[in-house]
XYZ file of C-alpha atoms in Angstrom:
120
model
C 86.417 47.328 -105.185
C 89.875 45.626 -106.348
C 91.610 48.012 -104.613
C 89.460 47.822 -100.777
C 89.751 43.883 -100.802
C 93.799 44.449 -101.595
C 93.756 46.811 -98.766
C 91.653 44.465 -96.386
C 93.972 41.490 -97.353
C 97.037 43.794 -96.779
C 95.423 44.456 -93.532
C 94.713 41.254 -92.372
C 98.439 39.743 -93.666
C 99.767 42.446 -91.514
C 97.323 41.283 -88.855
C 98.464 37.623 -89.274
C 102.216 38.781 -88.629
C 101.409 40.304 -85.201
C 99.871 37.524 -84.069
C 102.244 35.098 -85.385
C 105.228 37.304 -83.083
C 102.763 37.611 -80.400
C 102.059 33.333 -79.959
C 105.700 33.275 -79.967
C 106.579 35.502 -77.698
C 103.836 33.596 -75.631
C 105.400 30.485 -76.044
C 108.975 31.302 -75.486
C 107.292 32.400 -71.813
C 105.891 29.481 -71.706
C 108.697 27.466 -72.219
C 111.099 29.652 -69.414
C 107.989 29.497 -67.028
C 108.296 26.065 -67.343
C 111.617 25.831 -66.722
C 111.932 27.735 -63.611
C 109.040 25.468 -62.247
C 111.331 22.530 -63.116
C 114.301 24.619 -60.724
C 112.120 25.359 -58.058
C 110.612 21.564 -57.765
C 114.310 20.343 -58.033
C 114.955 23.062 -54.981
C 111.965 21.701 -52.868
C 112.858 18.510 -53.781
C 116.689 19.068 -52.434
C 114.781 21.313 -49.400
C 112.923 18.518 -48.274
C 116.303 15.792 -48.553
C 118.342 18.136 -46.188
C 115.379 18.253 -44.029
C 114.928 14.734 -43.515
C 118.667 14.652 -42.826
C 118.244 17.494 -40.377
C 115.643 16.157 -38.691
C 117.306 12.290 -38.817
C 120.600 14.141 -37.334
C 118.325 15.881 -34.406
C 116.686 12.907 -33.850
C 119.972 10.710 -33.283
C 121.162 14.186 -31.391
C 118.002 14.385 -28.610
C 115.355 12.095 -27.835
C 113.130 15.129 -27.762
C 112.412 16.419 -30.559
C 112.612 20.482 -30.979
C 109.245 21.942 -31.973
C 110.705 24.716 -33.009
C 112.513 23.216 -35.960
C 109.080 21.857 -37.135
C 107.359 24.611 -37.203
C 109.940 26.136 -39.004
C 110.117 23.296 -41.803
C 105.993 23.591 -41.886
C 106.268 26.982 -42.687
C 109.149 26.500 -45.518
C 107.410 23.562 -46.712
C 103.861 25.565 -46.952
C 106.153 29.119 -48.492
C 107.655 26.250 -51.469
C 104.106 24.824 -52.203
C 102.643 28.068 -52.571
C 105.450 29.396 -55.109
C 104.869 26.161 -57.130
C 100.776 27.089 -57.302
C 102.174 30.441 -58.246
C 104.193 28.891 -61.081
C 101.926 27.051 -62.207
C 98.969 29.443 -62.577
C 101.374 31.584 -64.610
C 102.251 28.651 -66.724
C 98.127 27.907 -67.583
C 97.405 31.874 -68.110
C 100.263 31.839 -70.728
C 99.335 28.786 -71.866
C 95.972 30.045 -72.446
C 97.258 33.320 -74.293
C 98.961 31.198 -76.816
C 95.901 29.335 -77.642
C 93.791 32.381 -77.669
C 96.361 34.242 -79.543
C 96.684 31.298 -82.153
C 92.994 30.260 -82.775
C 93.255 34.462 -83.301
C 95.465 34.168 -85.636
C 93.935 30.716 -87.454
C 90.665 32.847 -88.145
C 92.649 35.962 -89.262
C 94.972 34.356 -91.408
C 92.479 30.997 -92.451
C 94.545 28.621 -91.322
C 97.925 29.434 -89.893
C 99.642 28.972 -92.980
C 102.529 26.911 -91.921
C 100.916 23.585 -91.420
C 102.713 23.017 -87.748
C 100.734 21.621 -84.915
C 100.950 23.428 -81.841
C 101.033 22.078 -78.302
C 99.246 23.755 -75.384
């Protein structure tokens, strides 16, 4: 009996590590998909400035103003917003894996062992 409950501990300790690696591997995806949603809101956010300088240039240019050029600035504008939804769905389904992974990991281990908070 000594022997079966050192096995199942060994088991679950073993268990504990894997999940342990696997929340931080979660997080450290996380934390780049986060980044690269900062870059591409600092790119839409630079998009839209030369944009408005565009169109304030064509403006001053013609009286008439090119419908052309706002169809095409629609379209990028619609393209950016949908990459950011993109982003940020990825972000929450990661985000979601390391909670799953760690409340996994609480109940395998009883407790997490290390005393540190997470945030989601």
């Amino acid at each position: 009996m000594l022997t079966e409950k050192r096995a199942l501990l060994n088991k679950l300790l073993s268990d504990s590590v894997d999940l342990r690696k696997s929340i931080a591997a979660a997080e450290n995806r996380e934390v780049q998909l986060k980044e690269e949603l900062k870059k591409t809101g600092a790119i839409i956010t630079s998009t839209k400035k030369m944009c408005n300088k565009l169109k304030l240039a064509q403006t001053v240019a013609s009286d008439m103003p090119q419908i052309q050029d706002y169809v095409a600035q629609k379209d990028e504008e619609f393209e950016l917003r949908k990459k950011i939804r993109q982003w940020e769905t990825k972000c929450q389904l990661v985000s979601t894996a390391a909670k799953k992974a760690r409340s996994e990991a609480i109940r395998a281990g009883g407790g997490g062992g290390s005393g540190r908070k997470y945030k989601a």
